[in-house]
C-alpha positions in Angstrom: 27.0 25.3 32.8 27.8 22.2 34.3 25.1 19.1 34.3 25.9 16.1 35.6 26.1 13.1 34.0 26.8 10.3 36.4 27.9 10.6 40.2 31.8 11.4 39.2 31.5 12.9 36.1 30.6 16.4 34.4 29.3 18.0 31.1 31.1 20.8 30.0 28.7 22.5 27.1 30.2 24.7 24.6 29.3 28.3 25.1 28.1 28.7 21.6 25.2 26.2 22.8 23.5 28.8 24.9 23.6 31.4 22.1 22.4 28.8 19.4 25.3 29.3 17.0 26.6 26.2 14.8 29.6 24.5 16.3 31.5 23.6 13.4 33.7 21.0 15.3 33.3 17.1 14.6 31.4 17.1 18.1 28.4 19.0 16.9 27.0 16.4 13.7 26.7 13.9 16.9 23.4 14.1 18.9 24.9 15.2 22.2 26.2 18.5 20.1 29.3 20.1 21.6 30.4 19.0 25.1 32.8 17.6 27.1 32.0 15.1 29.4 34.7 14.8 32.5 35.8 11.4 34.1 35.7 13.3 37.8 36.8 9.3 39.1 40.2 8.5 40.9 41.1 6.7 37.5 40.2 9.0 35.1 42.0 11.5 36.6 45.1 9.4 37.5 45.0 8.5 33.3 44.2 12.2 32.4 47.5 13.9 34.9 49.5 10.6 34.1 53.5 11.8 32.7 53.8 9.7 30.3 57.1 10.9 29.1 59.1 9.7 32.9 61.3 6.6 32.9 59.5 4.5 34.6 56.1 4.7 33.2 58.4 4.1 29.9 59.6 1.2 31.7 56.4 -0.6 32.8 54.3 0.5 29.3 57.2 -1.7 27.5 57.3 -4.3 29.7 52.8 -4.5 29.2 53.9 -4.1 25.9 55.7 -7.4 25.8 53.6 -9.3 27.4 50.5 -8.0 25.3 53.3 -10.0 22.3 53.6 -12.6 24.4 49.9 -13.2 24.7 48.8 -12.5 21.3 51.7 -15.4 20.1 50.3 -17.6 22.2 46.8 -17.0 20.7 48.3 -17.2 17.6 49.6 -21.0 18.2 46.2 -22.0 19.0 47.2 -22.8 22.6 45.8 -20.1 25.1 43.4 -22.2 26.2 45.7 -25.6 27.1 43.6 -29.0 26.0 45.4 -30.9 29.8 43.6 -31.5 32.5 46.5 -31.7 34.9 49.0 -29.3 36.1 52.3 -31.5 35.4 50.4 -31.6 31.7 50.0 -27.5 31.7 53.6 -26.7 33.5 55.2 -29.1 30.7 53.4 -27.5 27.9 54.0 -23.8 29.5 57.5 -24.7 29.0 57.1 -25.9 25.5 55.0 -22.3 24.6 58.1 -20.7 26.1 60.7 -22.7 24.4 59.0 -21.9 20.8 58.5 -18.3 21.8 62.1 -17.4 23.2 63.6 -19.5 19.8 61.4 -16.8 17.7 62.7 -14.2 19.0 66.4 -15.2 19.5 65.9 -15.8 15.1 64.3 -11.4 15.2 67.0 -11.2 17.0 69.7 -13.1 14.6 68.5 -11.4 11.6 68.6 -8.3 12.9 72.7 -8.4 14.3 72.9 -10.1 10.6 71.6 -7.1 9.0 73.3 -4.4 11.4 76.8 -6.6 10.8 76.6 -6.1 6.8 75.7 -2.3 7.1 78.5 -2.4 8.7 81.4 -4.3 6.7 79.6 -2.8 3.4 
């Protein structure tokens, strides 16, 4: 039995729901019982069918996570929303932000390289 939840989603109940049997699955404890809601929207299908082992996906994912790390560093520095108003000041502030972030990255890379070099020398 398929009941439409919205215009592009479908709800698939477990076969035991029709016979009244109890299901031991954790989902049964919730109000809606043992059902699976499938998202038939274009984005939902793309997400479900995406080949996460492909080199292209891994490259884009690495780029995305690096951007998120930079954004979290900016937020941690408290400079997510600049308090300056003109474009030149914002550009200067952004330059300083990226200098700080790059210096931190170089510092981390240097310490990693130093520890690797120390292991090789042993």
